[in-house]
Short mmCIF file of N, CA, C and O in Angstrom, two decimals:
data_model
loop_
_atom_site.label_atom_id
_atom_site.label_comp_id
_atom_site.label_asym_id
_atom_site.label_seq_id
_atom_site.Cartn_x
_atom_site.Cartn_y
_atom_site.Cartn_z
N UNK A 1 -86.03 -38.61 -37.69
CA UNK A 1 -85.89 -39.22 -39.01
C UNK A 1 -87.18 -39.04 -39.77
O UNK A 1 -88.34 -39.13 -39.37
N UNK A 2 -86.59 -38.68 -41.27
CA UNK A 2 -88.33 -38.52 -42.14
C UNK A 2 -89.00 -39.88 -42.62
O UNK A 2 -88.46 -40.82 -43.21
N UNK A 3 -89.84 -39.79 -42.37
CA UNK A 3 -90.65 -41.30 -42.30
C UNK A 3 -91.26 -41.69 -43.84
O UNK A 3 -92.08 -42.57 -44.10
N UNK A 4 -90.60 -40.75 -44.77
CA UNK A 4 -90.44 -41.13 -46.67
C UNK A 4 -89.21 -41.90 -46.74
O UNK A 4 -88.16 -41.51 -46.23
N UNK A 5 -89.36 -43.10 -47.45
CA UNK A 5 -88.76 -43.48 -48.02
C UNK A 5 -88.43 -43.69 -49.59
O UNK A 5 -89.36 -43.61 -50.38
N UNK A 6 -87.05 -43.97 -50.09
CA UNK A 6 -86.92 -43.58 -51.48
C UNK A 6 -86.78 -44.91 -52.02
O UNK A 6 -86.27 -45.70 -51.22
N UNK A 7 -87.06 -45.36 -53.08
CA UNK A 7 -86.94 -46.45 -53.75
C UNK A 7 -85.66 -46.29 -54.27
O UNK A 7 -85.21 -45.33 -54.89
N UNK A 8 -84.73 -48.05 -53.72
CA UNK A 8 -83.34 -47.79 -54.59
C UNK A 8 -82.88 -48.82 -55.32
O UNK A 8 -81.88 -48.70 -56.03
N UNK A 9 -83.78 -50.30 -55.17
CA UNK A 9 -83.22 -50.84 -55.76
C UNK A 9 -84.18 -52.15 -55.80
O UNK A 9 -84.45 -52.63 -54.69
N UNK A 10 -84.71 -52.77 -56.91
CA UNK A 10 -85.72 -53.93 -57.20
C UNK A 10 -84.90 -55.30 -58.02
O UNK A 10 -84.29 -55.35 -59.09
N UNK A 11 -85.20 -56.34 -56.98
CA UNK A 11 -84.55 -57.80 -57.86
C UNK A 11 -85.45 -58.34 -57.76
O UNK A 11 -86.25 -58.05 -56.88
N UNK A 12 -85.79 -59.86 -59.10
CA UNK A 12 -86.72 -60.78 -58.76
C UNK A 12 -86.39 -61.57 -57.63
O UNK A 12 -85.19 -61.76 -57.42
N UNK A 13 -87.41 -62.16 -56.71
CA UNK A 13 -87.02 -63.05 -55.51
C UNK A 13 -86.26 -64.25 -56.05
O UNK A 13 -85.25 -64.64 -55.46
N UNK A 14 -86.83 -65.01 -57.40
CA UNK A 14 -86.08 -65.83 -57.68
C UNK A 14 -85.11 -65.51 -58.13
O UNK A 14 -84.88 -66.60 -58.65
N UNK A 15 -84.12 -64.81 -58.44
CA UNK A 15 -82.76 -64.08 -58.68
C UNK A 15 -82.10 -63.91 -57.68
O UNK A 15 -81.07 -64.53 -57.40
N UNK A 16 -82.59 -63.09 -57.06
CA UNK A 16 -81.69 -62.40 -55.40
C UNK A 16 -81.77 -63.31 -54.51
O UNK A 16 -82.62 -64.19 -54.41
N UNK A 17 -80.54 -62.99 -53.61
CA UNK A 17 -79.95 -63.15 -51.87
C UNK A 17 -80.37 -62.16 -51.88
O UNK A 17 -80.12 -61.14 -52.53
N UNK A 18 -81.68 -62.61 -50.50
CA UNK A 18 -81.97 -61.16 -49.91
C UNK A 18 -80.96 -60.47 -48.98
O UNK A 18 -80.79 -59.27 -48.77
N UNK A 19 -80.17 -61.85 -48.34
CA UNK A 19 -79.12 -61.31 -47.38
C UNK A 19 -77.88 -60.54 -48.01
O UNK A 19 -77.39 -59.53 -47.52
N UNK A 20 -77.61 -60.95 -48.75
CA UNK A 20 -76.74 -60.03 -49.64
C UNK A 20 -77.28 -58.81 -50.16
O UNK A 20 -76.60 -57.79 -50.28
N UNK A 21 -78.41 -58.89 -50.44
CA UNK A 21 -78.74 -57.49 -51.33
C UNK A 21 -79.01 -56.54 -50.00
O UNK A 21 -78.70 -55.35 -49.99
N UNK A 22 -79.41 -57.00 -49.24
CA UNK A 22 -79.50 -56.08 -47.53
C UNK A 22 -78.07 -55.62 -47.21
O UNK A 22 -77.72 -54.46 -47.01
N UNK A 23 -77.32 -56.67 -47.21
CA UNK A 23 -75.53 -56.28 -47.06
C UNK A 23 -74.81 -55.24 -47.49
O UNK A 23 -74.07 -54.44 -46.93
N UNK A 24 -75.43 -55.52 -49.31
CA UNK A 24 -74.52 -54.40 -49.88
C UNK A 24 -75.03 -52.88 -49.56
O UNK A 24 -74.24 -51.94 -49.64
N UNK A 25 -76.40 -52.69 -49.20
CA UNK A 25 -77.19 -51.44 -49.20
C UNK A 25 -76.84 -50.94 -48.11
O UNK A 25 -76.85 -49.71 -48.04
N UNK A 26 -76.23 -52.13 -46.33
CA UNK A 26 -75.98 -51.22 -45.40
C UNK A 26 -74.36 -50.99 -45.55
O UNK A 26 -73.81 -50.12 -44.87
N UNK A 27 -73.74 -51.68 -46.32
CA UNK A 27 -72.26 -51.03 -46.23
C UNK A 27 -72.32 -49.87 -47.13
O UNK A 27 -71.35 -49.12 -47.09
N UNK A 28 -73.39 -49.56 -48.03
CA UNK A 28 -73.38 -48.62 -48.43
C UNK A 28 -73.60 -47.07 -47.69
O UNK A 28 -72.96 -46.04 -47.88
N UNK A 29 -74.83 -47.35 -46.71
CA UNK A 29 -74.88 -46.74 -45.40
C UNK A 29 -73.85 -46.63 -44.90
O UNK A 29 -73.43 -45.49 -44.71
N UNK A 30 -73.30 -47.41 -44.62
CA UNK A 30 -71.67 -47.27 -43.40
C UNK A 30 -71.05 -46.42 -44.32
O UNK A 30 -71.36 -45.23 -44.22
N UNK A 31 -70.45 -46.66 -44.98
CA UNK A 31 -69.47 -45.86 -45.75
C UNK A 31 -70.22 -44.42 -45.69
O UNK A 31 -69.47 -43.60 -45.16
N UNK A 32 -71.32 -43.92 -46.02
CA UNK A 32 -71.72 -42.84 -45.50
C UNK A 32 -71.93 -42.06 -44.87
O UNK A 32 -72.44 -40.96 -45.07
N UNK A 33 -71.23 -42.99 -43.21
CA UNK A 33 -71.33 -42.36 -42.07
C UNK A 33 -72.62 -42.69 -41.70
O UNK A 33 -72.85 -42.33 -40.55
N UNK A 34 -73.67 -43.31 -42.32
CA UNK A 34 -75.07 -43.43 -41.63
C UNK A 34 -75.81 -45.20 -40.90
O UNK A 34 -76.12 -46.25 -41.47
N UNK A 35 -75.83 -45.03 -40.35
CA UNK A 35 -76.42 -46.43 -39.38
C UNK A 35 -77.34 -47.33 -40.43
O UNK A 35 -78.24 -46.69 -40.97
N UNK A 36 -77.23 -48.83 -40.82
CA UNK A 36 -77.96 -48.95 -42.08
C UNK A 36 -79.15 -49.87 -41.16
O UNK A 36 -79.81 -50.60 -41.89
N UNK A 37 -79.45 -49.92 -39.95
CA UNK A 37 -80.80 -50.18 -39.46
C UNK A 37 -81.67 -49.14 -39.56
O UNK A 37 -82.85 -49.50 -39.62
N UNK A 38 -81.43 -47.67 -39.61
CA UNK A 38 -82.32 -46.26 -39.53
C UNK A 38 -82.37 -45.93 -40.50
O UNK A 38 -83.20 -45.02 -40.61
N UNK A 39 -81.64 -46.31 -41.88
CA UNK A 39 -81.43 -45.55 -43.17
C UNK A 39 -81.81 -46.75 -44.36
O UNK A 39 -81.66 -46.21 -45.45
N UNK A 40 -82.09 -47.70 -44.48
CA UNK A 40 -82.34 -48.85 -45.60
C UNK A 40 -83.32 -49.62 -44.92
O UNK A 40 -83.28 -49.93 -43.73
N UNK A 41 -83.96 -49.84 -45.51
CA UNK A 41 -85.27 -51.39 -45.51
C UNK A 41 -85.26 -52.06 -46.66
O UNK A 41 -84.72 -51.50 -47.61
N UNK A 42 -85.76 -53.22 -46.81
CA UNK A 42 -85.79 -54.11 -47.71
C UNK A 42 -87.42 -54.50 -47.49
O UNK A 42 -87.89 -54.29 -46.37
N UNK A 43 -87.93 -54.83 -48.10
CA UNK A 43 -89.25 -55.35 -48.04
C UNK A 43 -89.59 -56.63 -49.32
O UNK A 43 -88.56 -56.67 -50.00
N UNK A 44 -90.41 -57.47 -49.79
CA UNK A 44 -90.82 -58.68 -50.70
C UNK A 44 -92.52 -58.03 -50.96
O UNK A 44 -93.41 -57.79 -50.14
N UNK A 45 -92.45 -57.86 -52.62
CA UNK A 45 -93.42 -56.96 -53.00
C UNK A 45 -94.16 -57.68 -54.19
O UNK A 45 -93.81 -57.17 -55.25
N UNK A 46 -94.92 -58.50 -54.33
CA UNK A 46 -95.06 -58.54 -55.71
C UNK A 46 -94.15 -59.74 -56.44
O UNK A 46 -94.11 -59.75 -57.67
N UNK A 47 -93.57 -60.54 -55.84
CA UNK A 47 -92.42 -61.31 -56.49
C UNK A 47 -91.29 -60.87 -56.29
O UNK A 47 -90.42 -61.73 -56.37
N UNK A 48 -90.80 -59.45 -55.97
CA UNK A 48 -89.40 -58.95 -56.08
C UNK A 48 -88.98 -58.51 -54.46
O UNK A 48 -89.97 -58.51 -53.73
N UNK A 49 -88.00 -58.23 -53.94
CA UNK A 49 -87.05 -57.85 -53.46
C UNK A 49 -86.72 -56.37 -53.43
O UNK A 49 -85.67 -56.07 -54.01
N UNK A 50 -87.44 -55.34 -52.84
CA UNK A 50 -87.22 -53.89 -52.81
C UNK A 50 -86.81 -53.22 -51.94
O UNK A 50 -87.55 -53.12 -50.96
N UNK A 51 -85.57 -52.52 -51.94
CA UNK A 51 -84.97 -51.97 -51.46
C UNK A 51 -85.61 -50.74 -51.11
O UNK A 51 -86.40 -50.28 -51.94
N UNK A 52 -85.34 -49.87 -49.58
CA UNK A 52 -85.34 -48.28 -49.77
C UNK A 52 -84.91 -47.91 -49.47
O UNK A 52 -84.16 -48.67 -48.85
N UNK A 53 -84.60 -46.77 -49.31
CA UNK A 53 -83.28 -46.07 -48.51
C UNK A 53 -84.05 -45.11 -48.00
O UNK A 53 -85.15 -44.82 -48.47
N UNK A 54 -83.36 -44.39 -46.66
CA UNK A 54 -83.82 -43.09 -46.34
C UNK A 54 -83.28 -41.72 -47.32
O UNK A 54 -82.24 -41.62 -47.96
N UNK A 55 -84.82 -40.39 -47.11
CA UNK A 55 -83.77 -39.12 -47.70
C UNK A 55 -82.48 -38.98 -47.36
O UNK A 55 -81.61 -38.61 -48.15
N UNK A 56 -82.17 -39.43 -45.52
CA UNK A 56 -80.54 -38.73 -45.73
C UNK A 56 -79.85 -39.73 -46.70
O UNK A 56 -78.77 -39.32 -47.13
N UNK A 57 -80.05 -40.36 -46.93
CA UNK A 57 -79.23 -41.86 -47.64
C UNK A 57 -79.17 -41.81 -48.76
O UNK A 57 -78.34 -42.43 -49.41
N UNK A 58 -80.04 -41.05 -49.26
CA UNK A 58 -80.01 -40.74 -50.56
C UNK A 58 -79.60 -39.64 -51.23
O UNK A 58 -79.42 -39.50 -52.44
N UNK A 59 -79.43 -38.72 -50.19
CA UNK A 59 -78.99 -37.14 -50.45
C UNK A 59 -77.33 -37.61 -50.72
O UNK A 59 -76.81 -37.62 -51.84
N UNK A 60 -76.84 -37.90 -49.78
CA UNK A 60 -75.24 -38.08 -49.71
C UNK A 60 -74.85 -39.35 -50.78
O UNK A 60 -73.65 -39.57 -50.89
N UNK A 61 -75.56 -40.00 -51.37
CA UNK A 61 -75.45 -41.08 -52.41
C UNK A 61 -75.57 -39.92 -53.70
O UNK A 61 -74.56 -39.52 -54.28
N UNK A 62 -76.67 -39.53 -54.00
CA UNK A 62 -76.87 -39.03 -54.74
C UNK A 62 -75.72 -37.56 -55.00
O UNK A 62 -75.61 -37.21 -56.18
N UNK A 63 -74.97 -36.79 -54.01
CA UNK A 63 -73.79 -35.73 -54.02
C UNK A 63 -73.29 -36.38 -53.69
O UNK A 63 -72.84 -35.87 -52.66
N UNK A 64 -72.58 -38.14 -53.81
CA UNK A 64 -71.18 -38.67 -53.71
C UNK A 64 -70.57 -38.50 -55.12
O UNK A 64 -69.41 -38.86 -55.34
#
């Protein structure tokens, strides 16, 4: 696995469920055929809630 990750998605903490916003990003993975523990992270940056995805995760998102 390539150890870049892509930025996919930023909420304020006071706005977002982190558990939800993690949810929707790995069923987004699943549906892709890709494992969403190896392909998405979430991290708390600054006040917000940031998502990443892996290149493969983003290749097949991006040509869906």
């Amino acid at each position: 696995m390539d150890s870049e990750w892509i930025f996919a998605e930023k909420l304020p903490v006071d706005d977002a469920d982190p558990k939800a916003l993690l949810t929707k990003w790995a069923n987004v993975a699943e549906d892709m055929a890709l494992v969403p523990a190896l392909n998405v992270r979430m991290r708390a940056e600054g006040g917000y809630f940031v998502v990443e995805v892996s290149p493969e995760l983003f290749e097949v998102f991006r040509n869906a």
